[in-house]
């Protein structure tokens, strides 16, 4: 079983829609999580961090459910520029060297 | 954006030749990482470094070696390139291992091994 599992999508939504991605993780000891955004042929870039039950930044909301071991990312009022692949990331709590586990990514396309 | 550069950005080489990729940072971060990204696999850790001359293997280290002689530079070497090493290679850096810190990525190197 992979450390982090994501629905690969693709998700195709119209502008203005609300879309949610889920991610499950296997290490129950993990305390912090991250969502990265990766544009086509570009490097991953940090989008949001999640340390407690959730985090909100403008149109983006990340939530953490420790009991069920999943993280979600909600995007409201989708923009064309939100089209990208979204990576769910969990630290390896068994590692003392900052190792991160990356999901394979969920692809989002927002159409006009 | 974090000050991370990678060179070369693109490279085509032949099977059996040695290849060295360079990652350079201007952030003075202690931790540096090399990943490869392939369709269907996501990002996989090759090697990492936790200080000058301190390195260790990641999950896909076979066929790769690394060196870090200065804080700012982390080199990845393919001793004898194979077609299975065709991939996009990303370098990442991290300031600390605190829960609030994560990794920042360089622009990547696209390597094709013919």
mmCIF file with all atom_site columns, C-alpha atoms in Angstrom:
data_model
loop_
_atom_site.group_PDB
_atom_site.id
_atom_site.type_symbol
_atom_site.label_atom_id
_atom_site.label_alt_id
_atom_site.label_comp_id
_atom_site.label_asym_id
_atom_site.label_entity_id
_atom_site.label_seq_id
_atom_site.pdbx_PDB_ins_code
_atom_site.Cartn_x
_atom_site.Cartn_y
_atom_site.Cartn_z
_atom_site.occupancy
_atom_site.B_iso_or_equiv
_atom_site.pdbx_formal_charge
_atom_site.auth_seq_id
_atom_site.auth_comp_id
_atom_site.auth_asym_id
_atom_site.auth_atom_id
_atom_site.pdbx_PDB_model_num
ATOM 1   C CA . UNK A 1 1   ? 0.000   0.000  0.000   1.00 0.00 ? 1   UNK A CA 1
ATOM 2   C CA . UNK A 1 2   ? 1.372   3.405  -0.921  1.00 0.00 ? 2   UNK A CA 1
ATOM 3   C CA . UNK A 1 3   ? 1.933   5.918  1.833   1.00 0.00 ? 3   UNK A CA 1
ATOM 4   C CA . UNK A 1 4   ? -0.247  8.493  0.092   1.00 0.00 ? 4   UNK A CA 1
ATOM 5   C CA . UNK A 1 5   ? -3.093  7.720  -2.291  1.00 0.00 ? 5   UNK A CA 1
ATOM 6   C CA . UNK A 1 6   ? -4.921  10.172 -4.492  1.00 0.00 ? 6   UNK A CA 1
ATOM 7   C CA . UNK A 1 7   ? -7.668  9.934  -7.069  1.00 0.00 ? 7   UNK A CA 1
ATOM 8   C CA . UNK A 1 8   ? -5.763  10.724 -10.283 1.00 0.00 ? 8   UNK A CA 1
ATOM 9   C CA . UNK A 1 9   ? -8.806  12.244 -11.959 1.00 0.00 ? 9   UNK A CA 1
ATOM 10  C CA . UNK A 1 10  ? -8.916  13.933 -14.322 1.00 0.00 ? 10  UNK A CA 1
ATOM 11  C CA . UNK A 1 11  ? -11.419 16.391 -12.975 1.00 0.00 ? 11  UNK A CA 1
ATOM 12  C CA . UNK A 1 12  ? -12.928 18.627 -15.639 1.00 0.00 ? 12  UNK A CA 1
ATOM 13  C CA . UNK A 1 13  ? -15.039 21.476 -14.261 1.00 0.00 ? 13  UNK A CA 1
ATOM 14  C CA . UNK A 1 14  ? -16.428 24.759 -15.605 1.00 0.00 ? 14  UNK A CA 1
ATOM 15  C CA . UNK A 1 15  ? -15.254 28.120 -14.371 1.00 0.00 ? 15  UNK A CA 1
ATOM 16  C CA . UNK A 1 16  ? -16.918 29.061 -11.114 1.00 0.00 ? 16  UNK A CA 1
ATOM 17  C CA . UNK A 1 17  ? -17.444 25.485 -9.994  1.00 0.00 ? 17  UNK A CA 1
ATOM 18  C CA . UNK A 1 18  ? -16.443 24.070 -6.646  1.00 0.00 ? 18  UNK A CA 1
ATOM 19  C CA . UNK A 1 19  ? -14.245 20.999 -6.761  1.00 0.00 ? 19  UNK A CA 1
ATOM 20  C CA . UNK A 1 20  ? -12.813 18.798 -4.032  1.00 0.00 ? 20  UNK A CA 1
ATOM 21  C CA . UNK A 1 21  ? -9.948  16.330 -4.024  1.00 0.00 ? 21  UNK A CA 1
ATOM 22  C CA . UNK A 1 22  ? -9.324  13.689 -1.420  1.00 0.00 ? 22  UNK A CA 1
ATOM 23  C CA . UNK A 1 23  ? -6.117  12.055 -0.341  1.00 0.00 ? 23  UNK A CA 1
ATOM 24  C CA . UNK A 1 24  ? -5.598  9.186  2.092   1.00 0.00 ? 24  UNK A CA 1
ATOM 25  C CA . UNK A 1 25  ? -2.443  8.479  4.051   1.00 0.00 ? 25  UNK A CA 1
ATOM 26  C CA . UNK A 1 26  ? -1.238  5.361  5.793   1.00 0.00 ? 26  UNK A CA 1
ATOM 27  C CA . UNK A 1 27  ? 0.986   6.668  8.590   1.00 0.00 ? 27  UNK A CA 1
ATOM 28  C CA . UNK A 1 28  ? -1.295  7.525  11.481  1.00 0.00 ? 28  UNK A CA 1
ATOM 29  C CA . UNK A 1 29  ? 1.567   9.305  13.244  1.00 0.00 ? 29  UNK A CA 1
ATOM 30  C CA . UNK A 1 30  ? 1.810   12.005 10.572  1.00 0.00 ? 30  UNK A CA 1
ATOM 31  C CA . UNK A 1 31  ? 0.939   15.416 11.960  1.00 0.00 ? 31  UNK A CA 1
ATOM 32  C CA . UNK A 1 32  ? 1.440   17.817 9.109   1.00 0.00 ? 32  UNK A CA 1
ATOM 33  C CA . UNK A 1 33  ? 0.536   17.624 5.468   1.00 0.00 ? 33  UNK A CA 1
ATOM 34  C CA . UNK A 1 34  ? 0.946   19.693 2.365   1.00 0.00 ? 34  UNK A CA 1
ATOM 35  C CA . UNK A 1 35  ? -0.761  20.320 -0.927  1.00 0.00 ? 35  UNK A CA 1
ATOM 36  C CA . UNK A 1 36  ? 1.458   21.186 -3.855  1.00 0.00 ? 36  UNK A CA 1
ATOM 37  C CA . UNK A 1 37  ? 0.417   22.452 -7.250  1.00 0.00 ? 37  UNK A CA 1
ATOM 38  C CA . UNK A 1 38  ? 2.288   21.418 -10.376 1.00 0.00 ? 38  UNK A CA 1
ATOM 39  C CA . UNK A 1 39  ? 1.742   23.042 -13.737 1.00 0.00 ? 39  UNK A CA 1
ATOM 40  C CA . UNK A 1 40  ? 2.527   21.135 -16.913 1.00 0.00 ? 40  UNK A CA 1
ATOM 41  C CA . UNK A 1 41  ? 6.285   20.715 -17.344 1.00 0.00 ? 41  UNK A CA 1
ATOM 42  C CA . UNK A 1 42  ? 7.011   22.783 -14.249 1.00 0.00 ? 42  UNK A CA 1
ATOM 43  C CA . UNK A 1 43  ? 8.215   22.070 -10.744 1.00 0.00 ? 43  UNK A CA 1
ATOM 44  C CA . UNK A 1 44  ? 5.831   21.380 -7.843  1.00 0.00 ? 44  UNK A CA 1
ATOM 45  C CA . UNK A 1 45  ? 5.064   24.475 -5.790  1.00 0.00 ? 45  UNK A CA 1
ATOM 46  C CA . UNK A 1 46  ? 3.695   24.599 -2.281  1.00 0.00 ? 46  UNK A CA 1
ATOM 47  C CA . UNK A 1 47  ? 0.030   25.543 -2.223  1.00 0.00 ? 47  UNK A CA 1
ATOM 48  C CA . UNK A 1 48  ? -1.031  24.963 1.373   1.00 0.00 ? 48  UNK A CA 1
ATOM 49  C CA . UNK A 1 49  ? 0.044   23.393 4.630   1.00 0.00 ? 49  UNK A CA 1
ATOM 50  C CA . UNK A 1 50  ? -2.296  21.551 6.992   1.00 0.00 ? 50  UNK A CA 1
ATOM 51  C CA . UNK A 1 51  ? -1.295  21.038 10.619  1.00 0.00 ? 51  UNK A CA 1
ATOM 52  C CA . UNK A 1 52  ? -4.492  20.827 12.631  1.00 0.00 ? 52  UNK A CA 1
ATOM 53  C CA . UNK A 1 53  ? -8.041  20.289 11.451  1.00 0.00 ? 53  UNK A CA 1
ATOM 54  C CA . UNK A 1 54  ? -7.733  22.554 8.472   1.00 0.00 ? 54  UNK A CA 1
ATOM 55  C CA . UNK A 1 55  ? -6.476  25.655 6.765   1.00 0.00 ? 55  UNK A CA 1
ATOM 56  C CA . UNK A 1 56  ? -8.100  28.231 4.513   1.00 0.00 ? 56  UNK A CA 1
ATOM 57  C CA . UNK A 1 57  ? -6.468  30.589 2.048   1.00 0.00 ? 57  UNK A CA 1
ATOM 58  C CA . UNK A 1 58  ? -8.845  32.546 -0.113  1.00 0.00 ? 58  UNK A CA 1
ATOM 59  C CA . UNK A 1 59  ? -10.678 30.160 -2.423  1.00 0.00 ? 59  UNK A CA 1
ATOM 60  C CA . UNK A 1 60  ? -8.709  27.178 -1.155  1.00 0.00 ? 60  UNK A CA 1
ATOM 61  C CA . UNK A 1 61  ? -9.562  25.133 1.913   1.00 0.00 ? 61  UNK A CA 1
ATOM 62  C CA . UNK A 1 62  ? -7.601  22.130 3.124   1.00 0.00 ? 62  UNK A CA 1
ATOM 63  C CA . UNK A 1 63  ? -9.094  19.849 5.753   1.00 0.00 ? 63  UNK A CA 1
ATOM 64  C CA . UNK A 1 64  ? -7.630  17.045 7.771   1.00 0.00 ? 64  UNK A CA 1
ATOM 65  C CA . UNK A 1 65  ? -9.563  14.115 9.184   1.00 0.00 ? 65  UNK A CA 1
ATOM 66  C CA . UNK A 1 66  ? -7.226  12.184 11.442  1.00 0.00 ? 66  UNK A CA 1
ATOM 67  C CA . UNK A 1 67  ? -9.755  9.546  12.419  1.00 0.00 ? 67  UNK A CA 1
ATOM 68  C CA . UNK A 1 68  ? -10.235 8.509  8.802   1.00 0.00 ? 68  UNK A CA 1
ATOM 69  C CA . UNK A 1 69  ? -6.704  9.451  7.755   1.00 0.00 ? 69  UNK A CA 1
ATOM 70  C CA . UNK A 1 70  ? -7.610  11.623 4.838   1.00 0.00 ? 70  UNK A CA 1
ATOM 71  C CA . UNK A 1 71  ? -6.912  15.134 3.686   1.00 0.00 ? 71  UNK A CA 1
ATOM 72  C CA . UNK A 1 72  ? -9.070  17.109 1.336   1.00 0.00 ? 72  UNK A CA 1
ATOM 73  C CA . UNK A 1 73  ? -8.549  20.184 -0.819  1.00 0.00 ? 73  UNK A CA 1
ATOM 74  C CA . UNK A 1 74  ? -11.553 22.280 -1.749  1.00 0.00 ? 74  UNK A CA 1
ATOM 75  C CA . UNK A 1 75  ? -11.366 24.881 -4.482  1.00 0.00 ? 75  UNK A CA 1
ATOM 76  C CA . UNK A 1 76  ? -14.244 27.330 -4.715  1.00 0.00 ? 76  UNK A CA 1
ATOM 77  C CA . UNK A 1 77  ? -15.090 29.564 -7.655  1.00 0.00 ? 77  UNK A CA 1
ATOM 78  C CA . UNK A 1 78  ? -12.643 27.752 -9.941  1.00 0.00 ? 78  UNK A CA 1
ATOM 79  C CA . UNK A 1 79  ? -10.562 29.834 -12.338 1.00 0.00 ? 79  UNK A CA 1
ATOM 80  C CA . UNK A 1 80  ? -8.984  28.817 -15.610 1.00 0.00 ? 80  UNK A CA 1
ATOM 81  C CA . UNK A 1 81  ? -5.631  29.374 -13.933 1.00 0.00 ? 81  UNK A CA 1
ATOM 82  C CA . UNK A 1 82  ? -6.413  26.638 -11.389 1.00 0.00 ? 82  UNK A CA 1
ATOM 83  C CA . UNK A 1 83  ? -5.857  24.036 -14.098 1.00 0.00 ? 83  UNK A CA 1
ATOM 84  C CA . UNK A 1 84  ? -2.917  21.970 -12.850 1.00 0.00 ? 84  UNK A CA 1
ATOM 85  C CA . UNK A 1 85  ? -2.027  18.766 -11.069 1.00 0.00 ? 85  UNK A CA 1
ATOM 86  C CA . UNK A 1 86  ? -2.439  18.821 -7.298  1.00 0.00 ? 86  UNK A CA 1
ATOM 87  C CA . UNK A 1 87  ? -0.103  16.708 -5.194  1.00 0.00 ? 87  UNK A CA 1
ATOM 88  C CA . UNK A 1 88  ? -0.890  15.516 -1.697  1.00 0.00 ? 88  UNK A CA 1
ATOM 89  C CA . UNK A 1 89  ? 2.179   15.203 0.525   1.00 0.00 ? 89  UNK A CA 1
ATOM 90  C CA . UNK A 1 90  ? 2.741   13.548 3.898   1.00 0.00 ? 90  UNK A CA 1
ATOM 91  C CA . UNK A 1 91  ? 5.968   13.551 5.918   1.00 0.00 ? 91  UNK A CA 1
ATOM 92  C CA . UNK A 1 92  ? 7.545   10.292 6.925   1.00 0.00 ? 92  UNK A CA 1
ATOM 93  C CA . UNK A 1 93  ? 7.336   10.457 10.667  1.00 0.00 ? 93  UNK A CA 1
ATOM 94  C CA . UNK A 1 94  ? 9.710   7.554  10.914  1.00 0.00 ? 94  UNK A CA 1
ATOM 95  C CA . UNK A 1 95  ? 12.414  9.550  9.200   1.00 0.00 ? 95  UNK A CA 1
ATOM 96  C CA . UNK A 1 96  ? 14.667  12.040 10.951  1.00 0.00 ? 96  UNK A CA 1
ATOM 97  C CA . UNK A 1 97  ? 15.756  13.511 7.651   1.00 0.00 ? 97  UNK A CA 1
ATOM 98  C CA . UNK A 1 98  ? 12.666  15.240 6.381   1.00 0.00 ? 98  UNK A CA 1
ATOM 99  C CA . UNK A 1 99  ? 11.522  12.637 3.945   1.00 0.00 ? 99  UNK A CA 1
ATOM 100 C CA . UNK A 1 100 ? 8.204   13.388 2.235   1.00 0.00 ? 100 UNK A CA 1
ATOM 101 C CA . UNK A 1 101 ? 5.821   11.006 0.546   1.00 0.00 ? 101 UNK A CA 1
ATOM 102 C CA . UNK A 1 102 ? 4.115   12.366 -2.540  1.00 0.00 ? 102 UNK A CA 1
ATOM 103 C CA . UNK A 1 103 ? 0.857   11.205 -3.994  1.00 0.00 ? 103 UNK A CA 1
ATOM 104 C CA . UNK A 1 104 ? 0.745   10.701 -7.746  1.00 0.00 ? 104 UNK A CA 1
ATOM 105 C CA . UNK A 1 105 ? -1.355  13.791 -8.169  1.00 0.00 ? 105 UNK A CA 1
ATOM 106 C CA . UNK A 1 106 ? -4.888  14.741 -9.175  1.00 0.00 ? 106 UNK A CA 1
ATOM 107 C CA . UNK A 1 107 ? -5.278  16.478 -12.503 1.00 0.00 ? 107 UNK A CA 1
ATOM 108 C CA . UNK A 1 108 ? -7.713  19.398 -12.726 1.00 0.00 ? 108 UNK A CA 1
ATOM 109 C CA . UNK A 1 109 ? -8.857  21.147 -15.881 1.00 0.00 ? 109 UNK A CA 1
ATOM 110 C CA . UNK A 1 110 ? -11.088 24.192 -15.588 1.00 0.00 ? 110 UNK A CA 1
ATOM 111 C CA . UNK A 1 111 ? -12.863 25.082 -18.814 1.00 0.00 ? 111 UNK A CA 1
ATOM 112 C CA . UNK A 1 112 ? -14.484 28.392 -19.787 1.00 0.00 ? 112 UNK A CA 1
ATOM 113 C CA . UNK B 2 1   ? 10.590  31.857 -5.129  1.00 0.00 ? 1   UNK B CA 1
ATOM 114 C CA . UNK B 2 2   ? 13.383  29.914 -3.429  1.00 0.00 ? 2   UNK B CA 1
ATOM 115 C CA . UNK B 2 3   ? 16.776  30.412 -5.030  1.00 0.00 ? 3   UNK B CA 1
ATOM 116 C CA . UNK B 2 4   ? 17.291  27.029 -6.620  1.00 0.00 ? 4   UNK B CA 1
ATOM 117 C CA . UNK B 2 5   ? 18.755  26.411 -10.038 1.00 0.00 ? 5   UNK B CA 1
ATOM 118 C CA . UNK B 2 6   ? 19.412  23.196 -11.874 1.00 0.00 ? 6   UNK B CA 1
ATOM 119 C CA . UNK B 2 7   ? 21.760  22.544 -14.752 1.00 0.00 ? 7   UNK B CA 1
ATOM 120 C CA . UNK B 2 8   ? 21.490  21.472 -17.415 1.00 0.00 ? 8   UNK B CA 1
ATOM 121 C CA . UNK B 2 9   ? 17.767  22.014 -17.927 1.00 0.00 ? 9   UNK B CA 1
ATOM 122 C CA . UNK B 2 10  ? 17.645  19.536 -20.793 1.00 0.00 ? 10  UNK B CA 1
ATOM 123 C CA . UNK B 2 11  ? 20.027  16.782 -21.775 1.00 0.00 ? 11  UNK B CA 1
ATOM 124 C CA . UNK B 2 12  ? 20.047  13.993 -24.312 1.00 0.00 ? 12  UNK B CA 1
ATOM 125 C CA . UNK B 2 13  ? 22.670  11.331 -23.888 1.00 0.00 ? 13  UNK B CA 1
ATOM 126 C CA . UNK B 2 14  ? 23.440  7.804  -24.957 1.00 0.00 ? 14  UNK B CA 1
ATOM 127 C CA . UNK B 2 15  ? 23.234  4.598  -22.988 1.00 0.00 ? 15  UNK B CA 1
ATOM 128 C CA . UNK B 2 16  ? 26.396  3.860  -21.076 1.00 0.00 ? 16  UNK B CA 1
ATOM 129 C CA . UNK B 2 17  ? 27.652  7.424  -20.750 1.00 0.00 ? 17  UNK B CA 1
ATOM 130 C CA . UNK B 2 18  ? 28.114  9.134  -17.387 1.00 0.00 ? 18  UNK B CA 1
ATOM 131 C CA . UNK B 2 19  ? 25.898  12.120 -16.645 1.00 0.00 ? 19  UNK B CA 1
ATOM 132 C CA . UNK B 2 20  ? 26.099  14.684 -13.847 1.00 0.00 ? 20  UNK B CA 1
ATOM 133 C CA . UNK B 2 21  ? 23.253  16.966 -12.893 1.00 0.00 ? 21  UNK B CA 1
ATOM 134 C CA . UNK B 2 22  ? 23.826  19.977 -10.708 1.00 0.00 ? 22  UNK B CA 1
ATOM 135 C CA . UNK B 2 23  ? 21.602  21.627 -8.152  1.00 0.00 ? 23  UNK B CA 1
ATOM 136 C CA . UNK B 2 24  ? 22.613  25.015 -6.787  1.00 0.00 ? 24  UNK B CA 1
ATOM 137 C CA . UNK B 2 25  ? 20.877  26.928 -3.995  1.00 0.00 ? 25  UNK B CA 1
ATOM 138 C CA . UNK B 2 26  ? 21.370  30.403 -2.629  1.00 0.00 ? 26  UNK B CA 1
ATOM 139 C CA . UNK B 2 27  ? 19.204  29.916 0.500   1.00 0.00 ? 27  UNK B CA 1
ATOM 140 C CA . UNK B 2 28  ? 21.883  28.296 2.665   1.00 0.00 ? 28  UNK B CA 1
ATOM 141 C CA . UNK B 2 29  ? 19.455  25.483 3.514   1.00 0.00 ? 29  UNK B CA 1
ATOM 142 C CA . UNK B 2 30  ? 20.910  22.432 5.178   1.00 0.00 ? 30  UNK B CA 1
ATOM 143 C CA . UNK B 2 31  ? 18.786  19.719 3.538   1.00 0.00 ? 31  UNK B CA 1
ATOM 144 C CA . UNK B 2 32  ? 18.839  18.901 -0.151  1.00 0.00 ? 32  UNK B CA 1
ATOM 145 C CA . UNK B 2 33  ? 17.060  16.180 -2.108  1.00 0.00 ? 33  UNK B CA 1
ATOM 146 C CA . UNK B 2 34  ? 17.055  14.625 -5.562  1.00 0.00 ? 34  UNK B CA 1
ATOM 147 C CA . UNK B 2 35  ? 13.813  13.222 -6.985  1.00 0.00 ? 35  UNK B CA 1
ATOM 148 C CA . UNK B 2 36  ? 12.785  11.743 -10.256 1.00 0.00 ? 36  UNK B CA 1
ATOM 149 C CA . UNK B 2 37  ? 9.282   12.081 -11.647 1.00 0.00 ? 37  UNK B CA 1
ATOM 150 C CA . UNK B 2 38  ? 7.802   9.595  -14.070 1.00 0.00 ? 38  UNK B CA 1
ATOM 151 C CA . UNK B 2 39  ? 4.247   9.106  -15.335 1.00 0.00 ? 39  UNK B CA 1
ATOM 152 C CA . UNK B 2 40  ? 2.351   6.726  -13.075 1.00 0.00 ? 40  UNK B CA 1
ATOM 153 C CA . UNK B 2 41  ? 4.900   6.941  -10.286 1.00 0.00 ? 41  UNK B CA 1
ATOM 154 C CA . UNK B 2 42  ? 4.864   10.490 -9.064  1.00 0.00 ? 42  UNK B CA 1
ATOM 155 C CA . UNK B 2 43  ? 7.894   11.884 -7.303  1.00 0.00 ? 43  UNK B CA 1
ATOM 156 C CA . UNK B 2 44  ? 10.371  9.346  -5.972  1.00 0.00 ? 44  UNK B CA 1
ATOM 157 C CA . UNK B 2 45  ? 13.337  10.131 -3.766  1.00 0.00 ? 45  UNK B CA 1
ATOM 158 C CA . UNK B 2 46  ? 16.735  9.154  -5.163  1.00 0.00 ? 46  UNK B CA 1
ATOM 159 C CA . UNK B 2 47  ? 19.209  10.546 -2.616  1.00 0.00 ? 47  UNK B CA 1
ATOM 160 C CA . UNK B 2 48  ? 19.256  13.239 0.009   1.00 0.00 ? 48  UNK B CA 1
ATOM 161 C CA . UNK B 2 49  ? 21.777  15.255 1.958   1.00 0.00 ? 49  UNK B CA 1
ATOM 162 C CA . UNK B 2 50  ? 21.632  16.531 5.517   1.00 0.00 ? 50  UNK B CA 1
ATOM 163 C CA . UNK B 2 51  ? 24.833  18.519 5.400   1.00 0.00 ? 51  UNK B CA 1
ATOM 164 C CA . UNK B 2 52  ? 28.124  18.932 3.604   1.00 0.00 ? 52  UNK B CA 1
ATOM 165 C CA . UNK B 2 53  ? 29.493  15.474 2.824   1.00 0.00 ? 53  UNK B CA 1
ATOM 166 C CA . UNK B 2 54  ? 26.485  13.872 4.564   1.00 0.00 ? 54  UNK B CA 1
ATOM 167 C CA . UNK B 2 55  ? 24.280  11.967 2.137   1.00 0.00 ? 55  UNK B CA 1
ATOM 168 C CA . UNK B 2 56  ? 22.079  8.916  2.139   1.00 0.00 ? 56  UNK B CA 1
ATOM 169 C CA . UNK B 2 57  ? 19.989  6.793  -0.191  1.00 0.00 ? 57  UNK B CA 1
ATOM 170 C CA . UNK B 2 58  ? 16.344  7.206  -1.006  1.00 0.00 ? 58  UNK B CA 1
ATOM 171 C CA . UNK B 2 59  ? 13.928  4.667  -2.419  1.00 0.00 ? 59  UNK B CA 1
ATOM 172 C CA . UNK B 2 60  ? 15.301  4.508  -5.986  1.00 0.00 ? 60  UNK B CA 1
ATOM 173 C CA . UNK B 2 61  ? 19.054  5.010  -5.543  1.00 0.00 ? 61  UNK B CA 1
ATOM 174 C CA . UNK B 2 62  ? 20.381  2.159  -7.697  1.00 0.00 ? 62  UNK B CA 1
ATOM 175 C CA . UNK B 2 63  ? 22.489  3.516  -10.570 1.00 0.00 ? 63  UNK B CA 1
ATOM 176 C CA . UNK B 2 64  ? 22.867  6.945  -8.967  1.00 0.00 ? 64  UNK B CA 1
ATOM 177 C CA . UNK B 2 65  ? 25.449  8.588  -6.755  1.00 0.00 ? 65  UNK B CA 1
ATOM 178 C CA . UNK B 2 66  ? 25.592  12.015 -5.174  1.00 0.00 ? 66  UNK B CA 1
ATOM 179 C CA . UNK B 2 67  ? 28.081  14.414 -3.714  1.00 0.00 ? 67  UNK B CA 1
ATOM 180 C CA . UNK B 2 68  ? 27.857  17.539 -1.656  1.00 0.00 ? 68  UNK B CA 1
ATOM 181 C CA . UNK B 2 69  ? 31.144  19.340 -1.117  1.00 0.00 ? 69  UNK B CA 1
ATOM 182 C CA . UNK B 2 70  ? 29.563  22.736 -0.433  1.00 0.00 ? 70  UNK B CA 1
ATOM 183 C CA . UNK B 2 71  ? 26.323  23.767 1.224   1.00 0.00 ? 71  UNK B CA 1
ATOM 184 C CA . UNK B 2 72  ? 25.032  25.314 -1.981  1.00 0.00 ? 72  UNK B CA 1
ATOM 185 C CA . UNK B 2 73  ? 25.741  22.474 -4.425  1.00 0.00 ? 73  UNK B CA 1
ATOM 186 C CA . UNK B 2 74  ? 24.311  18.969 -4.645  1.00 0.00 ? 74  UNK B CA 1
ATOM 187 C CA . UNK B 2 75  ? 25.403  16.839 -7.593  1.00 0.00 ? 75  UNK B CA 1
ATOM 188 C CA . UNK B 2 76  ? 23.620  13.781 -8.945  1.00 0.00 ? 76  UNK B CA 1
ATOM 189 C CA . UNK B 2 77  ? 25.652  11.390 -11.100 1.00 0.00 ? 77  UNK B CA 1
ATOM 190 C CA . UNK B 2 78  ? 24.421  8.598  -13.294 1.00 0.00 ? 78  UNK B CA 1
ATOM 191 C CA . UNK B 2 79  ? 27.496  6.437  -13.535 1.00 0.00 ? 79  UNK B CA 1
ATOM 192 C CA . UNK B 2 80  ? 26.401  4.679  -16.720 1.00 0.00 ? 80  UNK B CA 1
ATOM 193 C CA . UNK B 2 81  ? 23.106  5.995  -18.014 1.00 0.00 ? 81  UNK B CA 1
ATOM 194 C CA . UNK B 2 82  ? 20.371  3.550  -19.036 1.00 0.00 ? 82  UNK B CA 1
ATOM 195 C CA . UNK B 2 83  ? 17.113  4.156  -20.888 1.00 0.00 ? 83  UNK B CA 1
ATOM 196 C CA . UNK B 2 84  ? 15.184  3.497  -17.672 1.00 0.00 ? 84  UNK B CA 1
ATOM 197 C CA . UNK B 2 85  ? 16.776  6.644  -16.263 1.00 0.00 ? 85  UNK B CA 1
ATOM 198 C CA . UNK B 2 86  ? 15.012  8.811  -18.806 1.00 0.00 ? 86  UNK B CA 1
ATOM 199 C CA . UNK B 2 87  ? 13.006  11.065 -16.538 1.00 0.00 ? 87  UNK B CA 1
ATOM 200 C CA . UNK B 2 88  ? 12.525  14.522 -15.147 1.00 0.00 ? 88  UNK B CA 1
ATOM 201 C CA . UNK B 2 89  ? 14.848  15.162 -12.215 1.00 0.00 ? 89  UNK B CA 1
ATOM 202 C CA . UNK B 2 90  ? 13.982  17.665 -9.519  1.00 0.00 ? 90  UNK B CA 1
ATOM 203 C CA . UNK B 2 91  ? 16.175  18.996 -6.784  1.00 0.00 ? 91  UNK B CA 1
ATOM 204 C CA . UNK B 2 92  ? 14.553  20.211 -3.580  1.00 0.00 ? 92  UNK B CA 1
ATOM 205 C CA . UNK B 2 93  ? 15.757  22.042 -0.486  1.00 0.00 ? 93  UNK B CA 1
ATOM 206 C CA . UNK B 2 94  ? 14.507  22.377 3.049   1.00 0.00 ? 94  UNK B CA 1
ATOM 207 C CA . UNK B 2 95  ? 15.642  24.675 5.824   1.00 0.00 ? 95  UNK B CA 1
ATOM 208 C CA . UNK B 2 96  ? 14.787  22.409 8.721   1.00 0.00 ? 96  UNK B CA 1
ATOM 209 C CA . UNK B 2 97  ? 12.750  19.387 9.708   1.00 0.00 ? 97  UNK B CA 1
ATOM 210 C CA . UNK B 2 98  ? 10.201  21.380 11.671  1.00 0.00 ? 98  UNK B CA 1
ATOM 211 C CA . UNK B 2 99  ? 6.581   20.490 11.027  1.00 0.00 ? 99  UNK B CA 1
ATOM 212 C CA . UNK B 2 100 ? 6.018   23.876 9.471   1.00 0.00 ? 100 UNK B CA 1
ATOM 213 C CA . UNK B 2 101 ? 8.841   23.499 7.001   1.00 0.00 ? 101 UNK B CA 1
ATOM 214 C CA . UNK B 2 102 ? 8.535   21.731 3.727   1.00 0.00 ? 102 UNK B CA 1
ATOM 215 C CA . UNK B 2 103 ? 10.577  21.358 0.572   1.00 0.00 ? 103 UNK B CA 1
ATOM 216 C CA . UNK B 2 104 ? 11.010  23.779 -2.283  1.00 0.00 ? 104 UNK B CA 1
ATOM 217 C CA . UNK B 2 105 ? 11.800  22.559 -5.746  1.00 0.00 ? 105 UNK B CA 1
ATOM 218 C CA . UNK B 2 106 ? 14.119  23.615 -8.505  1.00 0.00 ? 106 UNK B CA 1
ATOM 219 C CA . UNK B 2 107 ? 12.896  23.937 -12.111 1.00 0.00 ? 107 UNK B CA 1
ATOM 220 C CA . UNK B 2 108 ? 13.894  20.394 -13.063 1.00 0.00 ? 108 UNK B CA 1
ATOM 221 C CA . UNK B 2 109 ? 16.153  18.711 -15.607 1.00 0.00 ? 109 UNK B CA 1
ATOM 222 C CA . UNK B 2 110 ? 14.680  16.699 -18.457 1.00 0.00 ? 110 UNK B CA 1
ATOM 223 C CA . UNK B 2 111 ? 17.012  13.824 -19.234 1.00 0.00 ? 111 UNK B CA 1
ATOM 224 C CA . UNK B 2 112 ? 16.625  11.531 -22.209 1.00 0.00 ? 112 UNK B CA 1
ATOM 225 C CA . UNK B 2 113 ? 18.819  8.455  -22.497 1.00 0.00 ? 113 UNK B CA 1
ATOM 226 C CA . UNK B 2 114 ? 18.829  6.961  -25.984 1.00 0.00 ? 114 UNK B CA 1
#
